[in-house]
Structure formats: C-alpha cells, structure tokens
Amino acid sequence: MTVIDVVMLAVAVLGGASAILVVVSRNVVHAALYLVVALISVAGTFLLLGAEFLAWTQVLVYVGAVIVLILFGLMLTRAPLGPMPQDNDHTRLAAALSVALFGFLAVLIMQAFGDTALPLSVTPTAAIGEILYVHWAFPFMVLGFFLTVALVGAIVLARREEGEGPEPLFDAEMDSERPTPAPTDVSTTPGVTSPSQEIRT
Amino acid sequence: MTESLLALDNVWLALLLKVAAIVGFFLVAPLVIGYIEHKGLAHMQARLGPMEAAFHGIGQLPADGIKFIQKEDIIPANADKWVFSLAPGVALVPAMVILAVIPLGPGLWAEDLDTGVFFALAVSSVSVIGILMAAWSSASKYSLMGGIRAAAQLIAYELPLVLGAAAVVLQAGTMSLVGIVEAQNDFRILGVVPMWFVLPQALGFLLFFVASLAELSRPPFDMPIADSELIFGHMTEYTGLRYAFFMLAEYAGIVVLSALAVVLFLGGWYPLPGVGLPSFDVLFLPGEVVAALAGFAVTMGKIVALAFVMIWFRATFPRLREDQLQRISWLAFIPLAILNIVVVAVFKVVA
C-alpha cells in the first residue's frame, strides 16, 4: 500500500461512517452536520483521484450552499436541541432498500470499471472547460435550460401552495418606506385574495 | 504553474515550512488589522484608543489574547456541547486554508493551484457552517436569530462575490491567483497604457468589495451581530478562548478577503501599473529574495489600505435593515454582477 492508498482508505471510512451517522442520528441538525463530513469526504476522494475542479465544486455547491440551505431551513422551522421523537415506521424497509441498492450499484460499477486503472494525475481545468463548452456545449446548455425551468417551476409551485401571488413590483428605491406585504395575513386568512391571484386564475 | 520560493527538494521539509509560514501569518496579520481598527476608530471618534499596553497600546491585542486564555470556558447548560465546542474551529479553519493559495509576493505562496480563485471562494463559503453551528448549539434565541440572519446574508452575498471574481477570471483567462497577478501586469488599455483590473473592472471591484463586507458581517452589514437587537448574535454565549477564536476568524477573514481583492483587482505585488519590483542583489541577499520581500511589503500595504477602508466604513455608515440588505443584493448586486460578466465577455471576444 502506498501513502495514497492509506489516505484513500481513511477518507472512504470517514465518509462511509458519517453517511451512516446521517441516517441513524436522532437529531436532525446533527444529521445535517454529519452530511457535511460525508460530502467533504466525497470532495477528498475527488481530490485524491486528481479531479481538483470537481472537488472544489463539491465543496462550493454542496457544503457551502446546499448544507447551508438545509441548516437554514431547519433553523427557520424546527430544530430542537437533543434527540427528537421517531416519526417514521419504515426504517427497516428503508435500510433493506438502501443496502440492496448499494450492493446492486457496487456490483454494477465493479463489473463495468473493475479493471480500469485510473491515471492519478491532476486533470487540468482547461481540459474540463473544453470538454464541457466545446464538445458537449449543446447538451450542457439544454441541461442548464432544464434546471432553470425546474427552478422557476419550484418557485411558482411553492408560492401557489402558500396562496401567495407574485408580489407587485418594487419601486426602484432601496430605502422606500413602503410597508412590506405581510405574507402570513394572506396565507392564513381564507377569502382574502390578492389581486395578482385573480389575474392568474 | 510557477514555483513557490519554498519549493525545496525535500517535500516534507517544504510542507512543514509552508504550514509554519501560513500559521505564523495567520496569527500575526489579524492582530495588525485589529490594532489598526482600535486606533483608527478611536482617532476617527476623537479618542486615543489603547495607550497603556506598550508603545501607544501596540501590545493591547496580545494582552487581550492572554486575558482570553485565563478566562473560564463556560458552556451553557442546555447547549449541545460537542457542536458548541467545535463551532469556533469550523469558523476559523477555512480562513487559514485559503491563505495557502494567496500570493503575497513573487514566489511567496504556499501553493499555486490551477483553480486558485475557485478554491478560495469555495473554502470561504464553509465558514458559515461554523456560524450556524454556534447559533444553533448555544440554546439561546439571540444566537439562533443571529445565525439565521448570518446565513441569509451569506447566501445573498455569495453570488455577487463569486460573479465579481468570475469576471476577473474571464478577463485574465486563468483561475490561478499568480496567473491573475501576472495578467494584470501585462494588461494594457488600448494596448498602450498599463493598468490593473481595477479600472476595466471598476463595477466588479465595487461589487466584490461591498459583498466581502457583507460576507464578513462588517458594518454597515452587521445585522447578524446587531448589538442593540441580538446582543452579539451567534457569539452571545461564548467566552474565553472560543470567543477569541471567533474574533480571530473575523479579522483573518478581513485579511483574506482584502488579499483576494488586492490579487484580483489591485495588481497584487506590483507597486504601480506597469512597474516591476527591484530584483538586484542587496548585500548578502540574492535578487529573488529582495523582490519577494519588496513584493510582500507592497501587498501588505495594499491589504492594510483596504482593511482601513473597511474600518472607515464602520465609523461612517449606520447599520442597514435586514430587508434593505436582502433587496440590495437580489435586486441590484446580482443583476449588476451578471451584467458585468456579459460586458466583460463581449469585450473579451471583440478585443
């Protein structure tokens, strides 16, 4: 075993252990924090495989944005300290399903790439850029378009569920004294419809 | 990729020296900025500031550090002890890791990564997790509200910061921080007048600088720790050394983001646009080392100047409201940053 094998093994054990802790942890914030460790381990694996750009993307997008949004959402809604009551009866089914899926994927990947030796040199970022924006430019743009559609759709759906129409356009002034529309009033009072809702229906 | 001055034949010795240099810089530079803040704010408010500890209070911050070490380390009874204890470290480490890629002079960097800017911005986005950990685990409503404000603010200003840096990457044609400094030295307006990126990227620089103020929760963007509303935000329940770690993280953040602004927009270690560093032998020092030392002095001068502007802002502007802050970012800064990228891209293709 070389040094890199040992480091790889350590990162894999760390990532696997924290991934298990994500699902067995009795506190939802702890689960999110274990997820941070799991995702950083994935970034570490990318780094050890020479995919430097992918590793930093993993850190920026998953650790820096997704986890922050998860924690933010938890703290805005409910995130009590200490263990939380179990409110899910399907843990055994979930465990069986995930073990089966893990085994299936592991066998599949080993069958497909088991003999392939990876070159452990750092992939230059320029090469990734060329592949993405020259060879695969059209699929890349289509994918970007789909993601934008999904984003807009998610916002529209979320606002419709809450019974909120899109807000009237802001006036350009930053420090306007305009009273901010209180969303709770609109969503909790049935019968009160904002003008924009009528337009949509 | 250019080699660091510390690239020795012995890999482990080089690594040790680099880590020692980074930790040393990390422990000294924030204290310098902190002292400038103490004295700068004091003189702007017609006070003297610290005067007792050594010459003109220059020993004030080391004395404060010793005081923090002696203080009792209190963990609130209802707090989540592990998360509470780990949070200052999580907030502190990213700032130290970023220093590894920042060039402070010719040859004065630990690692010239191919993806330098990207690495720095990715790692800096991790520190907010430390703030959220502290906010949640303190079992205090002030901490929690401060943490939520901090998270909302960091999400909002991450985009203008990254997009501002992306425009520079576009113009320089490289993500390596050393490469960006060299690209600025080679840049000529209309092919004649040497200029740093601060002029062609004036909008980007403004966005980057203001967004970094917001990322650091510095006034006028210090709602997460607004003392009149939230006591001290996520740091409310902290004492002693852990509190000192949070303060160190804040000032290290000032150093790191000022250094990034210097490298991206203000020409890095070059004293003037188009002017190089002295690289002749002085006494027993070879030219390389002379240039590195001069470059370090120039970079530090620029970092201190930017940090001084941040302190000046603190003494000048009142705190914004939470909704104003959010609206500035989403309705003004992010569209402007995207516009900036579009303009830079058009010029890059045309020129």
PDB file of C-alpha atoms in Angstrom, chain B residues 278-282 285-292:
ATOM      1  CA  PRO B 278      13.570  45.696  -7.619  1.00  0.00           C
ATOM      2  CA  SER B 279      15.361  42.402  -8.128  1.00  0.00           C
ATOM      3  CA  PHE B 280      19.075  43.328  -7.748  1.00  0.00           C
ATOM      4  CA  ASP B 281      21.306  41.811  -5.079  1.00  0.00           C
ATOM      5  CA  VAL B 282      21.465  43.739  -1.817  1.00  0.00           C
ATOM      6  CA  LEU B 285      20.538  38.837  -0.210  1.00  0.00           C
ATOM      7  CA  PRO B 286      20.031  37.439  -3.720  1.00  0.00           C
ATOM      8  CA  GLY B 287      17.760  39.404  -6.086  1.00  0.00           C
ATOM      9  CA  GLU B 288      14.964  36.851  -5.845  1.00  0.00           C
ATOM     10  CA  VAL B 289      14.636  37.325  -2.098  1.00  0.00           C
ATOM     11  CA  VAL B 290      14.830  41.130  -2.385  1.00  0.00           C
ATOM     12  CA  ALA B 291      11.966  41.079  -4.901  1.00  0.00           C
ATOM     13  CA  ALA B 292       9.957  38.745  -2.676  1.00  0.00           C
TER      14      ALA B 292
END
